[in-house]
């Protein structure tokens, strides 16, 4: 909580504290069916991870150090989606590390969704050289991997961070200002999707952090709404 208070205090925004903790899921004894389902889910994840690791669908396979598959809770209610790996991510094989990753972690803690409770991935699994924008054909060839991750996780809500990620997911050229503040839908499941600023942009433009907090409160409200209908 201290880190959350410090983050919100630095933004000069109000602190939200739940009136009561969310109810814990009832403990149940594992069954043979559940064990089989869990084993099948694990196998599906491993197969997908292997496909991404060995992927040669586009030219990025020739310049990457390694693929950046995704990380986090495979049963998350919130999935965070960025644009593509950067230099740090390419070296470490994990999305959102470095200063931008640290800020994202603070944002998630302030939301009440620490990094380990969400799933984080990118539209592209390989770093574009020089951190250039993804090309349309690269997105087209890679998006199926993200959709498979979404199908396995089945989150309640998606949070797209940054203009490029949002525009590619929503197949639009609308500016970020027009995409924020509303619930979009993505994929075959029409999963709700909310758009906010990329942490790297917030590092360059700290004056926009208050708007980002407004987006996070919107996310919080939509998650609460989703819990009542599912």
Tab-separated table of C-alpha atoms in Angstrom:
chain	number	residue	atom	x	y	z
A	1	UNK	CA	0.000	0.000	0.000
A	2	UNK	CA	2.891	2.399	0.749
A	3	UNK	CA	4.075	2.286	-2.875
A	4	UNK	CA	0.530	2.980	-4.038
A	5	UNK	CA	0.157	5.945	-1.675
A	6	UNK	CA	3.485	7.375	-2.844
A	7	UNK	CA	2.515	7.000	-6.511
A	8	UNK	CA	-0.859	8.658	-6.083
A	9	UNK	CA	0.580	11.374	-3.861
A	10	UNK	CA	3.129	12.231	-6.532
A	11	UNK	CA	0.261	12.725	-8.975
A	12	UNK	CA	-1.790	14.771	-6.548
A	13	UNK	CA	-4.816	12.521	-7.008
A	14	UNK	CA	-7.361	11.044	-4.632
A	15	UNK	CA	-6.655	7.705	-2.975
A	16	UNK	CA	-9.239	4.965	-3.389
A	17	UNK	CA	-9.457	2.249	-0.733
A	18	UNK	CA	-11.945	-0.642	-1.018
A	19	UNK	CA	-14.634	-0.683	1.663
A	20	UNK	CA	-14.198	-4.408	2.049
A	21	UNK	CA	-11.832	-6.992	0.590
A	22	UNK	CA	-13.033	-8.933	-2.406
A	23	UNK	CA	-14.430	-12.328	-1.368
A	24	UNK	CA	-11.956	-15.155	-1.692
A	25	UNK	CA	-12.874	-18.023	-3.957
A	26	UNK	CA	-14.275	-21.005	-2.101
A	27	UNK	CA	-11.784	-23.823	-1.669
A	28	UNK	CA	-12.727	-26.988	-3.516
A	29	UNK	CA	-11.184	-30.409	-3.731
A	30	UNK	CA	-9.487	-31.091	-7.069
A	31	UNK	CA	-11.252	-33.580	-9.288
A	32	UNK	CA	-10.005	-35.826	-12.072
A	33	UNK	CA	-11.807	-33.623	-14.606
A	34	UNK	CA	-10.157	-30.488	-13.224
A	35	UNK	CA	-6.759	-32.190	-13.342
A	36	UNK	CA	-7.274	-33.169	-16.966
A	37	UNK	CA	-8.424	-29.652	-17.814
A	38	UNK	CA	-5.393	-28.171	-16.087
A	39	UNK	CA	-3.036	-30.525	-17.901
A	40	UNK	CA	-4.612	-29.670	-21.255
A	41	UNK	CA	-4.321	-25.949	-20.489
A	42	UNK	CA	-0.648	-26.328	-19.559
A	43	UNK	CA	-0.009	-28.244	-22.775
A	44	UNK	CA	-1.721	-25.544	-24.824
A	45	UNK	CA	0.433	-22.851	-23.218
A	46	UNK	CA	3.610	-24.831	-23.811
A	47	UNK	CA	2.697	-25.452	-27.439
A	48	UNK	CA	1.962	-21.791	-28.033
A	49	UNK	CA	5.169	-20.702	-26.316
A	50	UNK	CA	7.149	-23.077	-28.518
A	51	UNK	CA	5.463	-21.755	-31.673
A	52	UNK	CA	6.327	-18.185	-30.751
A	53	UNK	CA	9.921	-19.064	-29.844
A	54	UNK	CA	10.520	-20.676	-33.240
A	55	UNK	CA	8.422	-18.246	-35.279
A	56	UNK	CA	9.720	-17.138	-38.687
A	57	UNK	CA	6.497	-15.607	-40.032
A	58	UNK	CA	8.060	-12.191	-40.677
A	59	UNK	CA	11.440	-10.520	-41.125
A	60	UNK	CA	11.754	-9.687	-37.426
A	61	UNK	CA	12.957	-13.224	-36.773
A	62	UNK	CA	16.267	-12.221	-38.373
A	63	UNK	CA	16.969	-9.251	-36.100
A	64	UNK	CA	15.571	-10.267	-32.689
A	65	UNK	CA	17.713	-11.530	-29.823
A	66	UNK	CA	14.787	-13.600	-28.600
A	67	UNK	CA	11.020	-13.561	-28.686
A	68	UNK	CA	9.066	-11.899	-25.880
A	69	UNK	CA	6.126	-14.189	-25.233
A	70	UNK	CA	4.332	-12.613	-22.296
A	71	UNK	CA	4.331	-12.936	-18.527
A	72	UNK	CA	1.939	-13.101	-15.616
A	73	UNK	CA	-1.121	-14.807	-14.234
A	74	UNK	CA	-2.588	-17.204	-16.773
A	75	UNK	CA	-5.991	-16.811	-15.075
A	76	UNK	CA	-5.860	-13.002	-14.876
A	77	UNK	CA	-9.000	-10.898	-15.027
A	78	UNK	CA	-6.972	-8.041	-16.535
A	79	UNK	CA	-4.649	-8.388	-19.527
A	80	UNK	CA	-2.302	-5.518	-20.399
A	81	UNK	CA	-1.239	-5.214	-24.041
A	82	UNK	CA	1.577	-3.064	-25.360
A	83	UNK	CA	2.930	-2.397	-28.811
A	84	UNK	CA	6.145	-4.413	-29.142
A	85	UNK	CA	9.285	-5.286	-27.188
A	86	UNK	CA	11.956	-2.617	-26.819
A	87	UNK	CA	15.689	-3.068	-26.380
A	88	UNK	CA	15.450	-4.053	-22.699
A	89	UNK	CA	12.643	-6.506	-23.403
A	90	UNK	CA	14.567	-8.011	-26.317
A	91	UNK	CA	17.525	-8.653	-24.007
A	92	UNK	CA	15.545	-10.003	-21.063
A	93	UNK	CA	12.716	-11.801	-22.875
A	94	UNK	CA	10.007	-10.175	-20.734
A	95	UNK	CA	7.584	-7.355	-21.606
A	96	UNK	CA	7.681	-3.983	-19.869
A	97	UNK	CA	10.979	-3.958	-18.028
A	98	UNK	CA	13.227	-0.970	-17.415
A	99	UNK	CA	11.865	2.463	-16.435
A	100	UNK	CA	8.636	2.105	-18.405
A	101	UNK	CA	8.042	-1.253	-16.764
A	102	UNK	CA	8.620	0.206	-13.318
A	103	UNK	CA	6.052	2.915	-13.973
A	104	UNK	CA	3.579	0.349	-15.302
A	105	UNK	CA	4.090	-1.669	-12.107
A	106	UNK	CA	3.287	1.439	-10.045
A	107	UNK	CA	0.187	2.108	-12.112
A	108	UNK	CA	-1.015	-1.458	-11.651
A	109	UNK	CA	-0.395	-1.356	-7.892
A	110	UNK	CA	-2.350	1.899	-7.674
A	111	UNK	CA	-5.184	0.169	-9.521
A	112	UNK	CA	-5.102	-2.689	-7.003
A	113	UNK	CA	-3.844	-5.113	-9.638
A	114	UNK	CA	-0.147	-5.818	-8.934
A	115	UNK	CA	1.995	-7.076	-11.811
A	116	UNK	CA	1.852	-10.699	-10.676
A	117	UNK	CA	-1.958	-10.672	-10.758
A	118	UNK	CA	-2.314	-9.562	-14.406
A	119	UNK	CA	-1.046	-10.916	-17.706
A	120	UNK	CA	1.197	-8.677	-19.816
A	121	UNK	CA	1.902	-9.161	-23.512
A	122	UNK	CA	2.561	-7.208	-26.686
A	123	UNK	CA	0.951	-7.065	-30.114
A	124	UNK	CA	4.324	-8.123	-31.567
A	125	UNK	CA	6.463	-10.813	-29.970
A	126	UNK	CA	9.720	-9.536	-31.534
A	127	UNK	CA	11.431	-6.161	-31.299
A	128	UNK	CA	11.307	-4.027	-34.458
A	129	UNK	CA	14.829	-2.731	-35.256
A	130	UNK	CA	15.483	0.663	-33.752
A	131	UNK	CA	12.144	0.468	-31.927
A	132	UNK	CA	10.348	1.572	-35.098
A	133	UNK	CA	6.583	1.218	-35.369
A	134	UNK	CA	5.296	-2.239	-36.319
A	135	UNK	CA	4.583	-2.756	-39.998
A	136	UNK	CA	1.059	-3.850	-40.974
A	137	UNK	CA	2.255	-7.214	-42.284
A	138	UNK	CA	4.134	-7.886	-39.032
A	139	UNK	CA	1.002	-7.199	-37.014
A	140	UNK	CA	-1.076	-9.374	-39.332
A	141	UNK	CA	1.296	-12.322	-38.926
A	142	UNK	CA	1.695	-11.973	-35.159
A	143	UNK	CA	-1.787	-11.071	-33.971
A	144	UNK	CA	-2.966	-14.675	-33.979
A	145	UNK	CA	-0.530	-15.445	-31.159
A	146	UNK	CA	-2.052	-12.714	-29.018
A	147	UNK	CA	-5.549	-13.974	-29.807
A	148	UNK	CA	-4.540	-17.467	-28.679
A	149	UNK	CA	-3.211	-16.045	-25.410
A	150	UNK	CA	-6.499	-14.226	-24.969
A	151	UNK	CA	-8.451	-17.428	-25.638
A	152	UNK	CA	-6.443	-19.283	-22.987
A	153	UNK	CA	-6.677	-16.569	-20.332
A	154	UNK	CA	-10.218	-15.346	-21.042
A	155	UNK	CA	-9.731	-12.120	-19.064
A	156	UNK	CA	-12.602	-9.880	-18.076
A	157	UNK	CA	-10.904	-6.796	-19.502
A	158	UNK	CA	-8.042	-5.705	-21.772
A	159	UNK	CA	-5.961	-2.578	-21.193
A	160	UNK	CA	-4.175	-1.345	-24.319
A	161	UNK	CA	-1.284	0.960	-23.424
A	162	UNK	CA	-0.230	3.443	-26.066
A	163	UNK	CA	-1.557	4.688	-29.377
A	164	UNK	CA	0.165	2.098	-31.569
A	165	UNK	CA	-1.122	-0.876	-29.577
A	166	UNK	CA	-4.633	0.563	-29.473
A	167	UNK	CA	-4.766	1.386	-33.168
A	168	UNK	CA	-3.521	-2.056	-34.187
A	169	UNK	CA	-5.904	-3.888	-31.879
A	170	UNK	CA	-8.891	-1.815	-32.955
A	171	UNK	CA	-7.914	-1.528	-36.634
A	172	UNK	CA	-8.277	2.235	-36.566
A	173	UNK	CA	-6.235	5.369	-37.198
A	174	UNK	CA	-8.132	7.387	-34.605
A	175	UNK	CA	-5.899	9.376	-32.240
A	176	UNK	CA	-5.425	8.240	-28.676
A	177	UNK	CA	-7.531	11.128	-27.352
A	178	UNK	CA	-10.570	9.759	-29.208
A	179	UNK	CA	-9.947	6.175	-28.091
A	180	UNK	CA	-9.609	6.862	-24.370
A	181	UNK	CA	-12.577	7.030	-22.031
A	182	UNK	CA	-14.742	4.364	-23.648
A	183	UNK	CA	-15.082	0.600	-23.774
A	184	UNK	CA	-14.110	-1.011	-27.080
A	185	UNK	CA	-14.295	-4.685	-28.046
A	186	UNK	CA	-11.561	-6.958	-29.336
A	187	UNK	CA	-11.367	-10.434	-30.806
A	188	UNK	CA	-13.795	-13.267	-31.371
A	189	UNK	CA	-14.982	-13.067	-27.762
A	190	UNK	CA	-15.598	-9.304	-28.039
A	191	UNK	CA	-13.545	-8.807	-24.888
A	192	UNK	CA	-13.949	-5.302	-23.416
A	193	UNK	CA	-10.906	-3.120	-24.077
A	194	UNK	CA	-9.883	0.222	-22.557
A	195	UNK	CA	-7.097	2.466	-23.861
A	196	UNK	CA	-4.579	4.528	-21.895
A	197	UNK	CA	-1.181	6.140	-22.335
A	198	UNK	CA	2.019	4.140	-22.696
A	199	UNK	CA	4.240	4.376	-19.588
A	200	UNK	CA	7.171	5.507	-21.753
A	201	UNK	CA	5.061	8.453	-22.929
A	202	UNK	CA	4.162	9.313	-19.345
A	203	UNK	CA	7.860	9.380	-18.459
A	204	UNK	CA	8.373	11.943	-21.218
A	205	UNK	CA	5.171	13.848	-20.420
A	206	UNK	CA	4.577	13.606	-16.654
A	207	UNK	CA	1.840	16.216	-16.884
A	208	UNK	CA	-0.398	13.554	-18.461
A	209	UNK	CA	-0.208	11.231	-15.447
A	210	UNK	CA	-3.395	12.663	-13.986
A	211	UNK	CA	-5.264	11.701	-17.162
A	212	UNK	CA	-3.736	8.222	-16.941
A	213	UNK	CA	-5.054	7.911	-13.391
A	214	UNK	CA	-8.493	8.792	-14.706
A	215	UNK	CA	-8.140	5.923	-17.184
A	216	UNK	CA	-7.144	3.560	-14.376
A	217	UNK	CA	-10.211	4.535	-12.347
A	218	UNK	CA	-12.284	3.787	-15.447
A	219	UNK	CA	-10.620	0.354	-15.652
A	220	UNK	CA	-11.364	-0.251	-11.981
A	221	UNK	CA	-15.018	0.583	-12.478
A	222	UNK	CA	-15.359	-1.681	-15.516
A	223	UNK	CA	-13.723	-4.564	-13.651
A	224	UNK	CA	-16.172	-4.118	-10.789
A	225	UNK	CA	-19.031	-4.095	-13.292
A	226	UNK	CA	-17.727	-7.227	-15.024
A	227	UNK	CA	-17.529	-9.118	-11.736
A	228	UNK	CA	-21.268	-8.653	-11.197
A	229	UNK	CA	-22.277	-10.160	-14.532
A	230	UNK	CA	-19.883	-13.078	-14.849
